[in-house]
Short mmCIF file of C-alpha atoms in Angstrom, two decimals:
data_model
loop_
_atom_site.label_atom_id
_atom_site.label_comp_id
_atom_site.label_asym_id
_atom_site.label_seq_id
_atom_site.Cartn_x
_atom_site.Cartn_y
_atom_site.Cartn_z
CA MET Z 1 113.13 103.90 121.21
CA GLY Z 2 113.49 103.62 125.11
CA SER Z 3 116.58 105.09 124.96
CA LEU Z 4 114.72 108.66 124.37
CA HIS Z 5 113.32 108.61 128.16
CA GLY Z 6 116.28 109.90 129.53
CA PRO Z 7 116.62 112.82 127.11
CA ILE Z 8 112.86 113.42 127.35
CA LEU Z 9 112.50 113.44 131.10
CA SER Z 10 115.42 116.10 131.44
CA TRP Z 11 114.03 118.41 128.79
CA ALA Z 12 110.43 118.06 130.39
CA LYS Z 13 111.80 118.81 133.94
CA ALA Z 14 113.87 121.69 132.70
CA HIS Z 15 111.20 123.41 130.32
CA PRO Z 16 109.49 126.55 131.52
CA THR Z 17 106.23 125.37 130.87
CA PRO Z 18 106.27 121.66 131.46
CA PRO Z 19 103.77 119.04 129.73
CA VAL Z 20 100.77 118.68 132.01
CA LEU Z 21 99.82 115.65 129.76
CA ILE Z 22 101.69 113.06 127.21
CA VAL Z 23 99.75 111.60 124.36
CA SER Z 24 101.84 108.79 122.67
CA ASP Z 25 101.30 106.01 120.30
CA PHE Z 26 100.34 102.55 121.37
CA PHE Z 27 103.56 101.19 120.56
CA LEU Z 28 105.51 103.62 122.76
CA GLY Z 29 104.36 102.06 125.82
CA TRP Z 30 107.56 102.63 127.64
CA THR Z 31 106.14 106.49 127.77
CA GLN Z 32 103.84 105.41 130.75
CA ARG Z 33 106.91 105.09 133.25
CA LEU Z 34 107.66 108.86 131.68
CA ALA Z 35 104.68 110.14 132.21
CA GLU Z 36 104.84 108.91 136.12
CA GLU Z 37 108.04 110.01 136.78
CA LEU Z 38 106.72 113.40 135.43
CA GLY Z 39 103.59 113.43 137.66
CA VAL Z 40 101.41 113.62 134.77
CA PRO Z 41 98.78 111.49 133.00
CA ARG Z 42 99.23 109.69 129.85
CA VAL Z 43 96.95 109.20 127.10
CA VAL Z 44 97.17 106.21 124.78
CA PHE Z 45 96.67 106.91 121.00
CA SER Z 46 95.74 103.83 118.90
CA PRO Z 47 95.80 104.67 115.11
CA SER Z 48 94.11 101.22 114.77
CA GLY Z 49 90.20 100.42 115.79
CA ALA Z 50 88.83 99.52 119.00
CA LEU Z 51 88.71 95.97 118.40
CA THR Z 52 92.14 95.63 117.81
CA LEU Z 53 92.86 97.57 120.95
CA ALA Z 54 91.00 95.24 122.66
CA LEU Z 55 92.53 92.12 121.65
CA SER Z 56 95.92 93.61 121.87
CA TYR Z 57 95.20 94.20 125.66
CA CYS Z 58 93.75 90.75 125.83
CA LEU Z 59 96.71 89.10 124.16
CA TRP Z 60 99.31 90.68 126.39
CA ARG Z 61 97.79 90.48 129.56
CA GLU Z 62 96.79 86.78 129.42
CA MET Z 63 99.62 85.63 127.10
CA PRO Z 64 97.86 82.55 125.53
CA LYS Z 65 100.23 79.89 124.28
CA ARG Z 66 100.48 78.62 120.46
CA VAL Z 67 97.18 76.69 119.39
CA ASP Z 68 95.66 76.35 116.19
CA ASP Z 69 92.88 78.80 117.13
CA ILE Z 70 92.97 81.86 119.73
CA SER Z 71 89.74 82.68 121.27
CA PHE Z 72 88.74 85.80 123.13
CA PRO Z 73 85.47 84.81 125.16
CA THR Z 74 85.59 87.92 127.16
CA LEU Z 75 85.48 90.20 124.22
CA PRO Z 76 81.82 90.90 122.52
CA ASN Z 77 81.08 88.29 119.92
CA SER Z 78 84.03 86.23 121.09
CA PRO Z 79 86.00 86.10 118.22
CA ILE Z 80 88.37 83.33 117.57
CA TYR Z 81 91.47 83.70 115.11
CA PRO Z 82 93.64 81.35 113.56
CA TRP Z 83 97.20 81.66 115.29
CA ARG Z 84 98.82 82.94 111.97
CA GLN Z 85 96.54 85.93 111.90
CA ILE Z 86 97.29 86.89 115.53
CA SER Z 87 99.75 90.07 115.85
CA LEU Z 88 103.12 89.33 114.46
CA LEU Z 89 104.64 91.06 117.37
CA TYR Z 90 102.79 89.12 119.73
CA ARG Z 91 103.87 85.71 117.88
CA MET Z 92 107.42 86.84 117.81
CA HIS Z 93 107.62 87.29 121.46
CA ARG Z 94 110.10 85.19 123.28
CA GLU Z 95 110.40 84.51 127.05
CA GLY Z 96 113.47 85.93 128.30
CA ASP Z 97 114.62 87.78 125.15
CA LEU Z 98 115.41 91.37 126.20
CA VAL Z 99 113.86 93.01 123.33
CA SER Z 100 110.77 90.63 123.71
CA GLU Z 101 110.39 91.74 127.62
CA PHE Z 102 110.93 95.28 126.53
CA VAL Z 103 107.96 95.27 124.02
CA LYS Z 104 105.85 93.02 126.52
CA LYS Z 105 106.41 95.77 129.53
CA GLY Z 106 105.50 98.37 127.18
CA MET Z 107 102.15 96.60 126.03
CA ARG Z 108 101.01 95.96 129.43
CA ASP Z 109 101.94 99.25 130.68
CA ASN Z 110 99.29 100.70 128.55
CA ASN Z 111 96.66 99.04 130.47
CA SER Z 112 97.85 101.58 133.41
CA SER Z 113 97.16 104.66 130.94
CA TRP Z 114 94.99 107.53 132.33
CA GLY Z 115 93.11 107.57 128.73
CA VAL Z 116 92.74 106.20 125.60
CA ILE Z 117 91.95 108.24 122.35
CA ILE Z 118 91.10 105.99 119.19
CA ASN Z 119 90.81 106.55 115.61
CA SER Z 120 87.22 105.13 115.36
CA PHE Z 121 83.74 106.15 115.85
CA GLU Z 122 80.50 105.21 117.95
CA GLY Z 123 78.26 104.35 114.95
CA MET Z 124 81.03 101.64 114.15
CA GLU Z 125 82.65 100.37 116.82
CA GLY Z 126 80.64 101.45 119.75
CA THR Z 127 80.38 97.74 121.34
CA TYR Z 128 84.05 97.64 121.52
CA VAL Z 129 84.59 101.12 122.83
CA ASP Z 130 82.29 100.21 125.83
CA HIS Z 131 84.31 97.06 126.63
CA LEU Z 132 87.36 99.07 126.29
CA LYS Z 133 85.81 101.43 129.18
CA ARG Z 134 84.51 98.27 131.18
CA ASP Z 135 88.35 96.38 130.96
CA LEU Z 136 90.14 99.51 131.74
CA GLY Z 137 87.61 100.47 134.69
CA HIS Z 138 87.14 104.09 133.61
CA ASN Z 139 85.27 105.86 131.00
CA ARG Z 140 88.19 107.86 129.60
CA VAL Z 141 88.18 106.19 126.12
CA TRP Z 142 87.52 108.72 123.36
CA ALA Z 143 86.49 107.61 119.80
CA VAL Z 144 87.30 110.44 117.51
CA GLY Z 145 87.45 109.20 113.99
CA PRO Z 146 87.30 108.91 111.18
CA LEU Z 147 90.44 111.28 111.62
CA ASN Z 148 91.47 111.34 107.83
CA VAL Z 149 88.11 112.18 106.17
CA SER Z 150 87.07 115.40 108.37
CA GLY Z 151 86.37 117.38 105.06
CA VAL Z 152 90.09 117.30 104.04
CA ARG Z 153 91.12 116.86 100.24
CA VAL Z 154 94.58 117.09 99.20
CA GLU Z 155 96.06 117.11 95.70
CA ARG Z 156 99.24 116.61 94.93
CA ALA Z 157 101.18 117.84 91.22
CA GLY Z 158 97.73 117.57 89.72
CA LEU Z 159 97.30 113.87 89.92
CA GLY Z 160 94.03 114.23 91.92
CA ARG Z 161 92.71 116.50 89.13
CA VAL Z 162 93.70 113.85 86.41
CA VAL Z 163 92.21 110.64 88.00
CA LYS Z 164 89.12 112.85 88.99
CA GLY Z 165 88.92 113.83 85.15
CA TRP Z 166 88.92 110.06 84.14
CA LEU Z 167 86.40 109.43 86.80
CA ASP Z 168 83.72 111.87 85.75
CA GLY Z 169 83.52 110.29 82.75
CA CYS Z 170 82.66 107.08 84.38
CA PRO Z 171 78.90 105.88 85.48
CA VAL Z 172 78.01 106.14 89.04
CA GLY Z 173 79.24 103.22 91.24
CA SER Z 174 80.75 101.40 88.02
CA VAL Z 175 84.47 101.73 89.03
CA VAL Z 176 86.82 99.44 91.19
CA TYR Z 177 89.29 101.17 93.30
CA VAL Z 178 92.59 98.84 93.95
CA CYS Z 179 95.15 99.65 96.35
CA PHE Z 180 96.97 97.66 98.88
CA GLY Z 181 98.36 100.72 101.13
CA SER Z 182 101.67 102.73 100.77
CA MET Z 183 103.87 100.46 102.57
CA LYS Z 184 102.96 96.85 101.13
CA GLU Z 185 105.06 95.35 97.98
CA LEU Z 186 103.08 92.83 96.49
CA SER Z 187 104.60 89.92 95.02
CA ALA Z 188 105.03 89.34 91.39
CA ARG Z 189 102.59 86.52 91.47
CA GLN Z 190 99.80 88.74 93.38
CA VAL Z 191 100.15 91.75 90.88
CA GLU Z 192 99.84 89.19 87.96
CA VAL Z 193 96.50 87.74 89.44
CA ILE Z 194 95.39 91.23 90.09
CA ALA Z 195 95.66 92.08 86.71
CA GLU Z 196 94.51 88.99 85.17
CA ALA Z 197 91.19 89.55 87.27
CA LEU Z 198 90.83 93.17 86.25
CA GLU Z 199 91.25 92.21 82.47
CA LYS Z 200 89.09 89.29 82.92
CA SER Z 201 86.17 91.04 84.83
CA GLY Z 202 85.65 93.67 82.33
CA VAL Z 203 85.36 96.28 84.57
CA GLN Z 204 86.38 99.81 85.15
CA PHE Z 205 89.19 100.29 87.31
CA VAL Z 206 91.81 102.62 89.10
CA TRP Z 207 94.72 100.79 90.25
CA ALA Z 208 97.29 102.17 92.64
CA LEU Z 209 100.39 100.32 92.49
CA LYS Z 210 103.66 101.00 94.73
CA ALA Z 211 105.95 103.18 92.67
CA ALA Z 212 109.17 101.78 92.72
CA PRO Z 213 109.45 98.04 90.94
CA THR Z 214 111.79 95.60 92.85
CA ALA Z 215 113.34 92.49 92.32
CA SER Z 216 110.52 90.84 93.91
CA ASN Z 217 107.78 91.68 91.74
CA GLY Z 218 109.90 92.37 88.29
CA ASP Z 219 108.27 94.76 86.02
CA SER Z 220 105.15 94.79 88.25
CA LEU Z 221 102.67 94.31 85.42
CA PRO Z 222 102.14 91.64 83.07
CA LYS Z 223 103.40 92.99 79.70
CA GLY Z 224 100.59 94.61 77.37
CA PHE Z 225 98.22 94.85 79.98
CA GLU Z 226 97.72 98.92 80.32
CA GLU Z 227 97.54 98.97 76.48
CA ARG Z 228 94.63 96.18 76.52
CA THR Z 229 92.81 97.89 79.52
CA ALA Z 230 93.51 101.79 78.29
CA GLU Z 231 89.95 102.17 77.62
CA ARG Z 232 88.86 101.33 81.04
CA GLY Z 233 91.28 101.62 83.46
CA VAL Z 234 94.01 103.89 84.80
CA VAL Z 235 97.07 102.70 86.90
CA ILE Z 236 98.93 105.19 89.27
CA ARG Z 237 102.44 104.44 90.10
CA GLY Z 238 102.96 106.10 93.39
CA TRP Z 239 101.02 108.34 95.60
CA ALA Z 240 97.18 108.43 95.08
CA ALA Z 241 94.48 110.70 96.17
CA GLN Z 242 92.86 107.95 97.72
CA VAL Z 243 90.34 110.04 99.93
CA GLU Z 244 89.26 112.00 96.50
CA ILE Z 245 89.03 108.80 94.56
CA LEU Z 246 87.03 106.81 96.97
CA GLY Z 247 84.42 109.68 97.25
CA HIS Z 248 83.85 110.13 93.94
CA SER Z 249 80.48 108.97 92.80
CA ALA Z 250 81.84 106.82 90.12
CA VAL Z 251 83.68 104.54 92.59
CA GLY Z 252 81.41 101.42 94.01
CA ALA Z 253 83.99 99.13 95.04
CA PHE Z 254 87.31 98.68 96.66
CA LEU Z 255 89.89 96.33 96.67
CA THR Z 256 92.15 96.67 99.69
CA HIS Z 257 94.40 95.01 102.16
CA CYS Z 258 92.08 96.28 105.11
CA GLY Z 259 94.62 98.48 106.64
CA TRP Z 260 92.72 100.81 109.13
CA ASN Z 261 93.10 104.25 107.54
CA SER Z 262 91.91 102.70 104.13
CA ILE Z 263 88.89 100.89 105.94
CA LEU Z 264 88.16 104.46 107.48
CA GLU Z 265 88.18 106.10 104.27
CA ALA Z 266 86.42 103.52 102.22
CA VAL Z 267 83.66 103.32 105.08
CA ALA Z 268 83.04 107.21 105.00
CA ALA Z 269 82.95 106.97 101.11
CA GLY Z 270 79.92 104.31 101.30
CA VAL Z 271 81.70 102.07 98.88
CA SER Z 272 81.56 98.12 98.98
CA LEU Z 273 84.84 96.59 100.14
CA LEU Z 274 86.53 93.54 98.42
CA ALA Z 275 88.75 92.18 101.58
CA TRP Z 276 92.28 90.86 101.01
CA PRO Z 277 94.03 91.11 104.50
CA MET Z 278 97.77 90.27 104.57
CA THR Z 279 99.35 90.90 107.91
CA ALA Z 280 99.05 92.91 111.20
CA ASP Z 281 95.79 94.16 112.14
CA GLN Z 282 94.14 93.62 108.91
CA PHE Z 283 92.38 90.16 109.80
CA TYR Z 284 90.86 91.79 112.58
CA ASN Z 285 89.40 94.46 110.46
CA ALA Z 286 88.56 92.43 107.70
CA ARG Z 287 86.57 90.26 110.30
CA LEU Z 288 84.57 92.89 111.37
CA LEU Z 289 83.64 94.41 108.02
CA VAL Z 290 82.54 90.74 106.60
CA GLU Z 291 81.10 88.83 109.51
CA GLU Z 292 79.74 91.78 111.91
CA PHE Z 293 78.71 94.76 109.32
CA GLY Z 294 78.20 92.81 105.98
CA VAL Z 295 79.76 95.69 103.98
CA ALA Z 296 82.73 93.59 102.67
CA ILE Z 297 83.33 89.99 101.07
CA ARG Z 298 86.57 88.35 101.62
CA VAL Z 299 88.35 87.59 98.36
CA CYS Z 300 91.47 86.04 99.84
CA GLU Z 301 93.84 86.25 102.79
CA GLY Z 302 97.46 85.92 103.63
CA GLY Z 303 100.89 87.19 102.78
CA ASP Z 304 103.03 87.16 99.47
CA GLU Z 305 102.15 83.34 98.92
CA SER Z 306 98.47 83.67 98.95
CA VAL Z 307 96.70 84.44 95.72
CA PRO Z 308 92.96 83.73 94.73
CA LYS Z 309 92.09 82.29 91.48
CA VAL Z 310 91.68 84.62 88.75
CA GLY Z 311 88.33 83.37 87.87
CA GLU Z 312 86.95 83.66 91.27
CA LEU Z 313 88.40 87.42 91.53
CA ALA Z 314 87.21 88.42 88.53
CA GLU Z 315 83.61 87.32 89.24
CA LYS Z 316 83.80 88.71 92.68
CA VAL Z 317 85.25 92.16 91.37
CA ALA Z 318 82.62 92.29 88.49
CA ALA Z 319 79.84 91.60 91.19
CA ALA Z 320 80.95 94.25 93.55
CA VAL Z 321 80.10 96.96 90.57
CA SER Z 322 77.04 95.21 88.83
CA GLY Z 323 73.58 94.61 89.54
CA GLY Z 324 72.41 97.46 91.68
CA GLU Z 325 73.70 98.42 95.08
CA GLY Z 326 72.37 95.22 96.91
CA GLU Z 327 72.14 94.67 100.28
CA MET Z 328 75.94 95.00 101.14
CA GLY Z 329 75.81 98.45 99.21
CA VAL Z 330 72.74 99.51 101.49
CA ARG Z 331 74.69 98.66 104.62
CA GLY Z 332 77.86 100.35 103.19
CA ARG Z 333 76.06 103.41 102.59
CA GLU Z 334 74.40 103.58 105.96
CA LEU Z 335 77.53 103.08 107.80
CA GLY Z 336 79.07 105.50 105.71
CA ARG Z 337 76.36 108.07 106.99
CA LYS Z 338 77.15 107.30 110.32
CA ALA Z 339 80.73 108.18 109.83
CA LEU Z 340 80.16 111.33 108.42
CA GLU Z 341 77.69 112.44 111.13
CA ALA Z 342 80.39 111.40 113.84
CA VAL Z 343 82.71 114.11 112.74
CA GLU Z 344 80.11 116.87 112.46
CA VAL Z 345 78.93 119.10 115.10
CA GLY Z 346 76.76 117.47 117.65
CA GLY Z 347 78.06 113.83 116.38
CA SER Z 348 79.63 111.25 118.76
CA SER Z 349 83.33 111.70 117.70
CA TYR Z 350 83.05 115.52 117.79
CA GLY Z 351 81.67 115.29 121.16
CA ASP Z 352 84.36 113.01 122.42
CA LEU Z 353 87.08 115.30 121.18
CA ASP Z 354 85.46 117.98 122.92
CA GLY Z 355 85.26 115.88 126.12
CA PHE Z 356 88.95 115.13 125.82
CA VAL Z 357 89.86 118.74 125.68
CA GLU Z 358 87.76 119.56 128.35
CA GLU Z 359 89.30 117.00 130.60
CA VAL Z 360 92.71 118.43 129.25
CA VAL Z 361 91.64 121.92 130.47
CA LYS Z 362 91.11 120.55 133.86
CA LEU Z 363 94.17 119.14 134.35
CA GLN Z 364 95.80 122.47 133.47
CA CYS Z 365 93.71 124.18 136.08
CA LEU Z 366 94.90 121.87 138.52
CA ILE Z 367 98.33 122.70 138.18
#
């Protein structure tokens, strides 16, 4: 994408009202040089959380070599991760390789940005937001999330209404929602284990499966699974109204890959989490939820070859929606309250967004 630098530069210079600021994704570090050539500030937007961003800054600055465990003693709580859980982009880096060096330069250029916007909130990651401010040497770090749960509800082709109707007939907190994101395609063995565990657990569930079966997962579900569980489960193939599902009072737990958007949606809904991180920032997110906040339990971790034992997964799924709210549920509700308050008038994220806008207005006045 660095080839876009020239055309964008030419367009901006020729435009009658040139940009006063560039806001670009964390993975577009090359736009830092573009901003410098235009003489305007650049703000990094991080779709991931503050912890992930802090870890990335540290990784690309210090470039630790491969060892069994990578430690981050300068970060709050001094996290340690096995090498296999470190960012794949970093693990793939090869000194001297043109693509690798381009990626490294872009990541390091992020450190020079004028400001940072993060899809997170003070009540969840305030410690890491404060660390970023110290690490970057300024206070222009704005946590404005959760962005995807700010009162927005979407329905597509009636799917949300169908699921809502089924959920309306379920007791409060009795349903487990299962989804591993819109991009992840589970292996045939993973699908099989999840199906067997759901069947064995006896719980009510909504399972959002990636739409098209492929050679890797065959016919997706075990033969007869949907028929045997028809009275207590719903399988959605394709897009699911996840925010609406998680926000329904019948849903008490979420079996998730720990993608950041899914995490924020679940946290805002106040549900308990069953964490199965597989790649990218998901390991970092799972650690945050399990070890720091106590709103999740880890059921498995790893990619296509990783599967838990059916019996153990069934027990954890059943326990998540039985026996009352429990301490984990109480903590989850409290964190959810903080998430919703953050985006309300007077909340921390509302204030940070206002603060960002004020800074942009100041920039316009200087031109």
